[in-house]
CSV table of C-alpha atoms in Angstrom, one decimal:
chain,number,residue,atom,x,y,z
C,1,UNK,CA,1.9,-23.1,29.6
C,2,UNK,CA,3.2,-19.4,28.3
C,3,UNK,CA,2.4,-19.1,24.5
C,4,UNK,CA,5.5,-17.8,23.5
C,5,UNK,CA,7.6,-20.6,25.3
C,6,UNK,CA,5.0,-23.5,23.9
C,7,UNK,CA,5.9,-21.9,20.8
C,8,UNK,CA,9.4,-21.9,20.3
C,9,UNK,CA,9.4,-25.3,22.2
C,10,UNK,CA,7.2,-27.1,19.5
C,11,UNK,CA,9.6,-25.0,16.7
C,12,UNK,CA,12.6,-26.6,19.0
C,13,UNK,CA,10.5,-30.6,18.3
C,14,UNK,CA,10.1,-29.4,14.9
C,15,UNK,CA,13.6,-28.9,13.9
C,16,UNK,CA,14.8,-31.9,15.9
C,17,UNK,CA,13.2,-33.7,13.5
C,18,UNK,CA,14.4,-32.9,10.6
C,19,UNK,CA,11.9,-30.7,9.5
C,20,UNK,CA,13.2,-28.6,6.7
C,21,UNK,CA,14.1,-24.8,6.9
C,22,UNK,CA,11.7,-23.5,5.2
C,23,UNK,CA,8.8,-25.6,6.8
C,24,UNK,CA,10.0,-24.1,10.7
C,25,UNK,CA,9.7,-20.6,9.2
C,26,UNK,CA,6.5,-20.8,7.8
C,27,UNK,CA,5.5,-22.5,11.3
C,28,UNK,CA,7.4,-19.4,13.8
C,29,UNK,CA,6.1,-17.0,10.7
C,30,UNK,CA,1.9,-18.3,11.8
C,31,UNK,CA,2.4,-18.9,15.0
C,32,UNK,CA,4.0,-15.9,16.1
C,33,UNK,CA,0.5,-13.8,14.2
C,34,UNK,CA,-1.5,-15.8,16.6
C,35,UNK,CA,0.6,-14.5,19.2
C,36,UNK,CA,0.5,-11.2,18.0
C,37,UNK,CA,-3.2,-11.1,17.6
C,38,UNK,CA,-4.3,-13.2,20.5
C,39,UNK,CA,-1.9,-9.5,22.3
C,40,UNK,CA,-3.7,-7.3,20.7
C,41,UNK,CA,-7.2,-8.5,21.1
C,42,UNK,CA,-6.3,-8.7,24.8
C,43,UNK,CA,-5.1,-4.5,24.7
C,44,UNK,CA,-8.5,-3.7,22.8
C,45,UNK,CA,-10.6,-5.9,23.8
C,46,UNK,CA,-12.2,-7.8,20.9
C,47,UNK,CA,-11.1,-7.3,17.8
C,48,UNK,CA,-9.0,-5.1,16.5
C,49,UNK,CA,-9.2,-2.9,13.5
C,50,UNK,CA,-6.8,-2.1,11.3
C,51,UNK,CA,-6.4,1.4,13.0
C,52,UNK,CA,-5.7,-0.9,16.4
C,53,UNK,CA,-2.8,-2.9,14.5
C,54,UNK,CA,-1.3,0.2,13.3
C,55,UNK,CA,-1.1,2.4,16.3
C,56,UNK,CA,-0.3,-0.6,19.3
C,57,UNK,CA,3.1,0.1,20.3
C,58,UNK,CA,5.5,-3.1,19.7
C,59,UNK,CA,6.5,-2.9,23.4
C,60,UNK,CA,2.9,-3.0,24.3
C,61,UNK,CA,2.3,-6.1,22.2
C,62,UNK,CA,5.2,-7.7,23.2
C,63,UNK,CA,3.5,-7.1,27.2
C,64,UNK,CA,0.5,-8.4,26.5
C,65,UNK,CA,2.0,-11.3,25.0
C,66,UNK,CA,4.2,-12.0,27.8
C,67,UNK,CA,0.6,-12.9,29.5
C,68,UNK,CA,-0.8,-14.6,26.6
C,69,UNK,CA,-1.3,-19.0,27.9
C,70,UNK,CA,-0.8,-21.2,24.9
C,71,UNK,CA,-4.4,-22.4,25.3
C,72,UNK,CA,-6.3,-19.3,24.6
C,73,UNK,CA,-4.7,-19.5,20.1
C,74,UNK,CA,-4.9,-23.1,20.4
C,75,UNK,CA,-9.1,-23.3,20.9
C,76,UNK,CA,-11.5,-23.2,17.7
C,77,UNK,CA,-12.9,-20.0,19.5
C,78,UNK,CA,-9.9,-18.0,18.8
C,79,UNK,CA,-9.2,-20.0,15.5
C,80,UNK,CA,-12.6,-18.2,14.4
C,81,UNK,CA,-11.9,-14.9,14.7
C,82,UNK,CA,-8.2,-15.0,14.7
C,83,UNK,CA,-8.0,-16.8,10.8
C,84,UNK,CA,-10.5,-15.0,8.9
C,85,UNK,CA,-8.9,-11.6,9.7
C,86,UNK,CA,-5.5,-12.6,9.3
C,87,UNK,CA,-6.7,-13.6,5.9
C,88,UNK,CA,-7.3,-10.1,5.5
C,89,UNK,CA,-3.3,-9.7,5.3
C,90,UNK,CA,-4.0,-6.9,8.7
C,91,UNK,CA,-0.6,-7.9,10.2
C,92,UNK,CA,1.3,-8.2,6.9
C,93,UNK,CA,4.6,-6.1,6.8
C,94,UNK,CA,3.8,-5.0,3.0
C,95,UNK,CA,0.0,-3.8,1.2
C,96,UNK,CA,-1.4,-7.1,-0.1
C,97,UNK,CA,0.6,-9.8,1.3
C,98,UNK,CA,-0.1,-12.8,3.2
C,99,UNK,CA,-3.8,-12.6,1.7
C,100,UNK,CA,-2.9,-16.4,-0.1
C,101,UNK,CA,-5.3,-19.2,0.8
C,102,UNK,CA,-1.4,-21.0,0.8
C,103,UNK,CA,-0.5,-18.3,3.6
C,104,UNK,CA,-4.5,-18.8,5.0
C,105,UNK,CA,-3.1,-23.0,5.0
C,106,UNK,CA,-0.1,-22.3,6.5
C,107,UNK,CA,-1.8,-20.4,9.3
C,108,UNK,CA,-4.9,-22.8,10.3
C,109,UNK,CA,-1.8,-26.7,9.9
C,110,UNK,CA,0.6,-24.3,12.1
C,111,UNK,CA,-2.5,-23.7,15.3
C,112,UNK,CA,-3.3,-27.9,14.7
C,113,UNK,CA,0.5,-28.3,14.8
C,114,UNK,CA,0.7,-26.9,17.8
C,115,UNK,CA,-2.5,-28.1,19.7
C,116,UNK,CA,-1.7,-31.6,18.5
C,117,UNK,CA,2.2,-31.1,20.1
C,118,UNK,CA,0.5,-29.5,23.2
C,119,UNK,CA,-1.5,-32.7,23.6
C,120,UNK,CA,-5.0,-30.2,22.6
C,121,UNK,CA,-7.5,-31.7,20.2
C,122,UNK,CA,-6.9,-29.8,16.9
C,123,UNK,CA,-8.9,-27.5,15.9
C,124,UNK,CA,-10.9,-28.2,12.0
C,125,UNK,CA,-11.1,-25.2,10.3
C,126,UNK,CA,-8.9,-24.8,7.2
C,127,UNK,CA,-8.2,-22.4,4.8
C,128,UNK,CA,-10.9,-19.3,5.7
C,129,UNK,CA,-11.6,-17.3,2.6
C,130,UNK,CA,-10.9,-13.2,3.8
C,131,UNK,CA,-14.5,-12.1,5.7
C,132,UNK,CA,-15.0,-7.6,5.8
C,133,UNK,CA,-18.2,-7.1,7.9
C,134,UNK,CA,-20.4,-6.1,4.8
C,135,UNK,CA,-20.9,-2.5,4.3
C,136,UNK,CA,-23.8,-0.6,5.5
C,137,UNK,CA,-26.3,1.4,3.6
C,138,UNK,CA,-25.0,4.4,5.1
C,139,UNK,CA,-24.4,7.0,2.4
C,140,UNK,CA,-24.0,10.8,2.2
C,141,UNK,CA,-27.2,11.9,3.0
C,142,UNK,CA,-27.7,10.2,5.6
C,143,UNK,CA,-24.5,10.7,6.8
C,144,UNK,CA,-25.3,14.7,6.1
C,145,UNK,CA,-28.6,14.3,8.6
C,146,UNK,CA,-26.3,12.7,11.0
C,147,UNK,CA,-23.9,15.1,11.3
C,148,UNK,CA,-26.6,18.1,11.3
C,149,UNK,CA,-28.1,16.2,14.0
C,150,UNK,CA,-25.6,16.2,16.1
C,151,UNK,CA,-24.8,19.4,16.9
C,152,UNK,CA,-28.3,20.9,16.7
C,153,UNK,CA,-28.8,20.3,20.5
C,154,UNK,CA,-28.4,24.5,21.9
C,155,UNK,CA,-25.4,24.4,22.7
C,156,UNK,CA,-23.8,21.7,21.2
C,157,UNK,CA,-21.0,19.7,23.6
C,158,UNK,CA,-17.9,20.2,21.7
C,159,UNK,CA,-17.4,16.8,21.2
C,160,UNK,CA,-20.4,16.6,18.8
C,161,UNK,CA,-19.0,19.8,16.9
C,162,UNK,CA,-15.6,17.6,16.4
C,163,UNK,CA,-17.9,14.8,14.7
C,164,UNK,CA,-19.9,17.0,13.1
C,165,UNK,CA,-17.3,18.3,11.0
C,166,UNK,CA,-16.0,15.4,10.6
C,167,UNK,CA,-18.8,13.8,9.0
C,168,UNK,CA,-18.8,16.8,6.9
C,169,UNK,CA,-15.0,15.9,5.7
C,170,UNK,CA,-15.8,12.3,5.2
C,171,UNK,CA,-19.1,13.1,2.9
C,172,UNK,CA,-16.8,15.0,0.9
C,173,UNK,CA,-13.4,12.9,0.5
C,174,UNK,CA,-13.8,9.0,3.0
C,175,UNK,CA,-10.6,9.9,4.4
C,176,UNK,CA,-9.0,6.9,6.9
C,177,UNK,CA,-9.0,8.3,10.9
C,178,UNK,CA,-4.7,8.4,10.5
C,179,UNK,CA,-5.5,10.7,7.0
C,180,UNK,CA,-7.3,12.7,9.4
C,181,UNK,CA,-5.1,13.3,11.7
C,182,UNK,CA,-2.7,14.2,9.6
C,183,UNK,CA,-4.1,17.1,8.7
C,184,UNK,CA,-3.1,20.5,10.1
C,185,UNK,CA,-4.7,23.6,9.6
C,186,UNK,CA,-2.7,24.8,6.4
C,187,UNK,CA,-4.6,21.6,5.0
C,188,UNK,CA,-8.4,23.5,5.2
C,189,UNK,CA,-8.5,26.0,3.0
C,190,UNK,CA,-10.8,28.7,3.5
C,191,UNK,CA,-11.7,30.9,-0.1
C,192,UNK,CA,-13.0,34.7,0.1
C,193,UNK,CA,-15.8,34.0,-1.9
C,194,UNK,CA,-16.0,31.6,1.6
C,195,UNK,CA,-15.8,28.4,0.1
C,196,UNK,CA,-13.8,25.6,2.0
C,197,UNK,CA,-11.8,23.2,0.5
C,198,UNK,CA,-9.6,20.0,1.2
C,199,UNK,CA,-7.2,17.3,0.5
C,200,UNK,CA,-8.8,14.7,-1.9
C,201,UNK,CA,-9.4,11.1,-1.2
C,202,UNK,CA,-5.6,9.8,-2.2
C,203,UNK,CA,-4.8,8.0,-4.5
C,204,UNK,CA,-3.9,4.4,-5.0
C,205,UNK,CA,-0.1,4.5,-6.5
C,206,UNK,CA,-0.4,2.4,-9.4
C,207,UNK,CA,-3.4,4.5,-10.4
C,208,UNK,CA,-2.7,7.8,-12.9
C,209,UNK,CA,-4.1,10.7,-11.6
C,210,UNK,CA,-6.9,12.1,-13.8
C,211,UNK,CA,-6.8,14.9,-15.9
C,212,UNK,CA,-7.1,18.3,-14.0
C,213,UNK,CA,-7.0,16.1,-10.1
C,214,UNK,CA,-5.3,18.9,-8.3
C,215,UNK,CA,-5.4,16.5,-4.8
C,216,UNK,CA,-8.5,19.6,-3.7
C,217,UNK,CA,-11.9,18.6,-2.7
C,218,UNK,CA,-14.3,21.3,-2.1
C,219,UNK,CA,-16.7,21.1,0.8
C,220,UNK,CA,-20.8,22.1,0.0
C,221,UNK,CA,-21.1,25.4,1.5
C,222,UNK,CA,-23.1,23.4,4.7
C,223,UNK,CA,-20.5,21.4,5.1
C,224,UNK,CA,-17.8,23.4,5.2
C,225,UNK,CA,-19.7,25.9,7.6
C,226,UNK,CA,-20.0,22.3,10.4
C,227,UNK,CA,-15.6,22.4,9.9
C,228,UNK,CA,-15.4,26.3,10.1
C,229,UNK,CA,-17.5,25.4,13.1
C,230,UNK,CA,-14.7,22.9,14.6
C,231,UNK,CA,-11.9,25.6,13.2
C,232,UNK,CA,-13.4,27.7,16.0
C,233,UNK,CA,-13.6,26.1,18.9
C,234,UNK,CA,-10.9,23.9,18.5
C,235,UNK,CA,-9.0,27.8,18.7
C,236,UNK,CA,-10.9,27.8,22.2
C,237,UNK,CA,-9.1,24.8,23.2
C,238,UNK,CA,-5.7,25.0,21.8
C,239,UNK,CA,-5.7,28.7,23.8
C,240,UNK,CA,-5.8,27.1,27.1
C,241,UNK,CA,-2.5,25.5,26.3
C,242,UNK,CA,1.1,26.9,28.0
C,243,UNK,CA,4.2,26.7,25.1
C,244,UNK,CA,3.5,26.4,21.4
C,245,UNK,CA,-0.3,25.6,19.9
C,246,UNK,CA,-0.8,22.5,17.9
C,247,UNK,CA,-0.6,22.0,13.8
C,248,UNK,CA,-2.7,19.3,13.6
C,249,UNK,CA,-6.8,19.9,12.1
C,250,UNK,CA,-8.0,17.3,15.4
C,251,UNK,CA,-7.3,17.8,19.0
C,252,UNK,CA,-8.7,16.0,22.0
C,253,UNK,CA,-11.4,17.9,23.4
C,254,UNK,CA,-11.1,17.4,27.6
C,255,UNK,CA,-8.5,16.1,29.8
C,256,UNK,CA,-7.5,13.0,30.0
C,257,UNK,CA,-5.4,10.7,32.8
C,258,UNK,CA,-2.1,8.5,31.5
C,259,UNK,CA,-1.5,5.7,32.4
C,260,UNK,CA,1.8,7.3,34.9
C,261,UNK,CA,-1.2,8.9,36.2
C,262,UNK,CA,-0.5,13.0,34.9
C,263,UNK,CA,-3.6,14.0,33.2
C,264,UNK,CA,-3.7,15.8,29.5
C,265,UNK,CA,-5.3,18.9,29.2
C,266,UNK,CA,-7.6,19.8,26.1
C,267,UNK,CA,-6.1,20.4,23.0
C,268,UNK,CA,-3.4,18.7,22.2
C,269,UNK,CA,-3.2,16.3,18.8
C,270,UNK,CA,-5.7,13.9,18.4
C,271,UNK,CA,-4.3,10.2,17.3
C,272,UNK,CA,-6.1,7.6,15.8
C,273,UNK,CA,-6.5,4.9,17.9
C,274,UNK,CA,-8.3,7.9,20.2
C,275,UNK,CA,-10.3,9.2,17.4
C,276,UNK,CA,-12.0,5.6,16.4
C,277,UNK,CA,-12.6,6.1,20.1
C,278,UNK,CA,-14.6,8.6,20.3
C,279,UNK,CA,-17.0,7.8,17.7
C,280,UNK,CA,-17.5,4.7,18.6
C,281,UNK,CA,-18.0,6.5,22.2
C,282,UNK,CA,-19.7,8.8,20.1
C,283,UNK,CA,-22.0,6.0,17.8
C,284,UNK,CA,-23.2,4.6,20.1
C,285,UNK,CA,-25.5,6.7,22.3
C,286,UNK,CA,-26.4,8.6,18.9
C,287,UNK,CA,-27.8,4.8,18.0
C,288,UNK,CA,-29.4,4.3,21.7
C,289,UNK,CA,-31.1,7.7,21.2
C,290,UNK,CA,-32.6,6.1,17.1
C,291,UNK,CA,-33.9,3.3,18.8
C,292,UNK,CA,-35.4,5.0,21.8
C,293,UNK,CA,-36.9,8.0,19.2
C,294,UNK,CA,-35.3,10.8,20.5
C,295,UNK,CA,-33.6,10.9,16.5
C,296,UNK,CA,-35.5,10.7,13.9
C,297,UNK,CA,-34.8,8.4,11.5
C,298,UNK,CA,-32.3,7.7,9.2
C,299,UNK,CA,-33.9,8.8,5.4
C,300,UNK,CA,-33.1,5.3,3.0
C,301,UNK,CA,-29.7,4.5,2.1
C,302,UNK,CA,-29.1,3.2,-1.1
C,303,UNK,CA,-31.9,1.2,-3.5
C,304,UNK,CA,-34.4,2.2,-0.4
C,305,UNK,CA,-32.2,0.4,2.5
C,306,UNK,CA,-33.4,1.7,6.0
C,307,UNK,CA,-30.0,3.0,7.3
C,308,UNK,CA,-30.9,2.9,10.7
C,309,UNK,CA,-27.5,2.9,12.9
C,310,UNK,CA,-24.6,4.8,12.9
C,311,UNK,CA,-21.5,1.9,12.0
C,312,UNK,CA,-19.5,1.0,14.8
C,313,UNK,CA,-16.2,1.0,13.0
C,314,UNK,CA,-14.6,4.8,11.5
C,315,UNK,CA,-13.4,2.3,9.0
C,316,UNK,CA,-16.8,0.7,8.8
C,317,UNK,CA,-18.0,3.8,8.2
C,318,UNK,CA,-15.5,5.0,5.3
C,319,UNK,CA,-16.1,1.1,3.6
C,320,UNK,CA,-19.8,1.7,3.4
C,321,UNK,CA,-18.8,5.0,1.7
C,322,UNK,CA,-16.8,4.1,-0.2
C,323,UNK,CA,-18.7,1.0,-1.6
C,324,UNK,CA,-22.4,2.1,-1.7
C,325,UNK,CA,-23.3,3.8,-4.8
C,326,UNK,CA,-25.4,6.9,-4.3
C,327,UNK,CA,-28.8,6.2,-5.3
C,328,UNK,CA,-30.0,9.5,-6.5
C,329,UNK,CA,-27.8,13.1,-6.2
C,330,UNK,CA,-26.9,14.5,-2.9
C,331,UNK,CA,-29.2,18.0,-2.4
C,332,UNK,CA,-26.4,20.9,-2.7
C,333,UNK,CA,-28.0,22.8,0.5
C,334,UNK,CA,-28.5,22.8,3.7
C,335,UNK,CA,-28.7,24.0,7.3
C,336,UNK,CA,-27.3,26.9,7.6
C,337,UNK,CA,-24.7,27.6,10.9
């Protein structure tokens, strides 16, 4: 039976049994979250990231939800990833919402009740705690080596130049993919002395700006050169477009087909989902080269913990940089252009 139909049937049974309005609303909320999660999983082929949740269109989620069978959301496998994932508040409409133990209990209870209504064995998961992937030992020192290593091949690919510039920005101020994709050429300021500054990591809304805070971050000279190299490459890409060139800093490096069969040329604005996909693809290739020994080992991370790979998620990389403090000063010098 289609999951959406099964949910509506169960809610009808709940109402006829005399359940309170608050209980019915809670069950409806929890089961709709489960259906949304299953649809996102089907669209992306894995547990959805925060960026994927944010960037997937509602009509895509609805269409995918129409193809979900109820058995897909009442089993142990689904509950095993959905309950801890939803407990992070990733589907909440407002920041910080739906992360309580009460919300976790409500989701688990709703899945058990729906399973019973379908005559299936209910799940055993209860009240899952928030579980996020542990940040890696990745630090700015190791990420510098990756950024410069990407463009060490002569000539480097356009995608490698773009990623090296993104990593240079992440070393300076760990931004989210959506923040990166919102950047424009005007956000990059190159001084007469060759200095390069970019927007700083946004402050939380409840944190007052410290003294001297300008909202800008100054890049190290060598990292600034990586960004300038991308700007030069970007100019070549957008110069081939017809009409007005996009103002966004990050653009696609190759043509790509759309769902209707038309071809999107290179040089068009890059969106968060495309940024994440591109990063994951290049990170997998880089990690494979590390394992094969065709690239030198990365420097040690914090407390001497080996850094053996690039995280396979831009958000995971960002959290690693935010969470793990540097064990020593990062040198301000670096490879030249």
